[in-house]
Short mmCIF file of C-alpha atoms in Angstrom, two decimals:
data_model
loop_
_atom_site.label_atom_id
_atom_site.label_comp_id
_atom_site.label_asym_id
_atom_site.label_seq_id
_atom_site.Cartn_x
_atom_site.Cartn_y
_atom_site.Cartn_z
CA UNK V 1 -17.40 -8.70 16.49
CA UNK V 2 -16.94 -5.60 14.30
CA UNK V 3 -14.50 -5.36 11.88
CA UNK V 4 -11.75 -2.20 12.63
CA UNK V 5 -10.16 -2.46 9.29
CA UNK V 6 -8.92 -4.27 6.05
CA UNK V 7 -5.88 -4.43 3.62
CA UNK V 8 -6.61 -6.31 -0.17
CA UNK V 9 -3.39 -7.81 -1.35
CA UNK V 10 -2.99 -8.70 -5.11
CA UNK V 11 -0.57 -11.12 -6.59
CA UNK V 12 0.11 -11.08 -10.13
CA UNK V 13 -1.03 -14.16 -12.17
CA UNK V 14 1.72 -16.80 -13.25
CA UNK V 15 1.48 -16.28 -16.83
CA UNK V 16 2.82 -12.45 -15.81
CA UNK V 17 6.77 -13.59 -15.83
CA UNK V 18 7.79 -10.17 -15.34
CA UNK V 19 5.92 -9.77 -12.41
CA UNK V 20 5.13 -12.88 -10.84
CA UNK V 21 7.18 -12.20 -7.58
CA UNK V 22 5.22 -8.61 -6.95
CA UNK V 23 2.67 -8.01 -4.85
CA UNK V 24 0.14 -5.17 -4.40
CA UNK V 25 -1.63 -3.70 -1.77
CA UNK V 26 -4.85 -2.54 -3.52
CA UNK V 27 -6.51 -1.05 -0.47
CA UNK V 28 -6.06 -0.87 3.17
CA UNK V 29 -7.93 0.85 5.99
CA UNK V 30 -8.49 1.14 9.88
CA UNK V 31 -12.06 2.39 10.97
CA UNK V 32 -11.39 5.88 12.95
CA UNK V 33 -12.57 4.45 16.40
CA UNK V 34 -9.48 1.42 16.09
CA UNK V 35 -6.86 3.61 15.32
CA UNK V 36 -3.80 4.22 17.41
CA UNK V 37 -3.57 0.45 19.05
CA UNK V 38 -1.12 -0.40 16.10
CA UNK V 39 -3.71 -2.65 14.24
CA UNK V 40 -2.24 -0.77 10.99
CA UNK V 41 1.18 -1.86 11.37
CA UNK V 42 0.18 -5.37 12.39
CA UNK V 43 -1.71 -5.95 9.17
CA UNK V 44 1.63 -4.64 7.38
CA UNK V 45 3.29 -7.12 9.02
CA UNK V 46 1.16 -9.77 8.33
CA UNK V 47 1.44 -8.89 4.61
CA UNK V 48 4.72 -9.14 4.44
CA UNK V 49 4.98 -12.61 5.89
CA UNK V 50 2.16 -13.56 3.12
CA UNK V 51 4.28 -11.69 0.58
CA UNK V 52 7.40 -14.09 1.68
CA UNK V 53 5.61 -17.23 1.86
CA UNK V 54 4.00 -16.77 -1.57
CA UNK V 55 8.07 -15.92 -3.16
CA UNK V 56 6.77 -11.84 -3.62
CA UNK V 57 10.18 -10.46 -3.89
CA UNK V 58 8.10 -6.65 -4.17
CA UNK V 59 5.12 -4.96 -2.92
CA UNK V 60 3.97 -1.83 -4.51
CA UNK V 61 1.25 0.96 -3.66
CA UNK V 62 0.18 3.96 -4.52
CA UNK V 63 -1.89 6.17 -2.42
CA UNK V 64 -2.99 10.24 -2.43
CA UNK V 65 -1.03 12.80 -1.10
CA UNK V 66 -3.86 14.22 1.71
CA UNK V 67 -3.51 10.47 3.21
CA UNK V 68 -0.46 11.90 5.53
CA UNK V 69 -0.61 9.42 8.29
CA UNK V 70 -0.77 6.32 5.70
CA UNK V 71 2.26 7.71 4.16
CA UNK V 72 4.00 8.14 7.05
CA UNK V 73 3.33 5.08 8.33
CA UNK V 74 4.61 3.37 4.75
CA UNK V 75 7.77 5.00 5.01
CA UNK V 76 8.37 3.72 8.65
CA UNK V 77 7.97 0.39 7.29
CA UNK V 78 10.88 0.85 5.00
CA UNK V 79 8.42 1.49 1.36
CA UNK V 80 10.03 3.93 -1.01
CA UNK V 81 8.77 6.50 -2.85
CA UNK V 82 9.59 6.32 -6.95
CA UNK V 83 7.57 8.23 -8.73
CA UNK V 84 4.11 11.20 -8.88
CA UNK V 85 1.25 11.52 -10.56
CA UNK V 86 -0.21 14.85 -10.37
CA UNK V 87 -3.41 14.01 -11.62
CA UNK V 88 -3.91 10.77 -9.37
CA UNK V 89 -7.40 11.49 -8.43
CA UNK V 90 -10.12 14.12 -8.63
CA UNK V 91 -12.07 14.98 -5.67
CA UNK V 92 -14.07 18.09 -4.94
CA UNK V 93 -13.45 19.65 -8.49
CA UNK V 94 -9.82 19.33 -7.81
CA UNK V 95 -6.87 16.84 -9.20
CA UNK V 96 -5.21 15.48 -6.08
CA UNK V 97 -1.16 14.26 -6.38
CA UNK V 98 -0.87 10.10 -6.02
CA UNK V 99 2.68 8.71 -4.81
CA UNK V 100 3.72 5.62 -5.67
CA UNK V 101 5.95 3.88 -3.65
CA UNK V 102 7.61 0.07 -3.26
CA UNK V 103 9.37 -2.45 -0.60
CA UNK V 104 11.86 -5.12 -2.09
CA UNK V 105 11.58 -8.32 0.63
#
């Protein structure tokens, strides 16, 4: 009955012709205590399905550099990284590096 973890998906709004067919994940999460039972993944997988059914030909995200495990798992399931931004975030007095990285369905 508690939730382990969630993943926002974003579709572009029809009057967007450019980008209709892209999707993006805004967010996505597992709670420490339900990771490692491959919940992660499984959401991933769901979104693609959603991505296909909805004609997404593209899903995008961009994430922070110190989220090493997230990445990882992104590039298992096939996303590509395209492009930096070295002033992505700022935490603890610091700029942290964002990657930004896409999946053509």
């Amino acid at each position: 009955g508690a939730i382990a973890g969630a993943l926002q998906l974003s579709f572009q709004g029809l009057n967007n012709e450019a980008q209709k067919n892209i999707s993006k994940i805004q967010s996505h999460f597992v709670v420490p205590w339900a990771r490692g039972y491959g919940l992660a993944k499984s959401m991933l997988d769901h979104t693609f399905l959603i991505s296909k059914e909805n004609n997404v030909k593209s899903i995008q995200i961009d994430i922070r550099e110190t989220q090493e495990v997230a990445i990882k798992l992104f590039q298992g399931k096939g996303f590509i990284k395209w492009g930096e931004n070295p002033s992505y975030a700022f935490i603890d007095g610091k700029f942290i590096k964002g990657f930004y990285y896409y999946k053509d369905l």
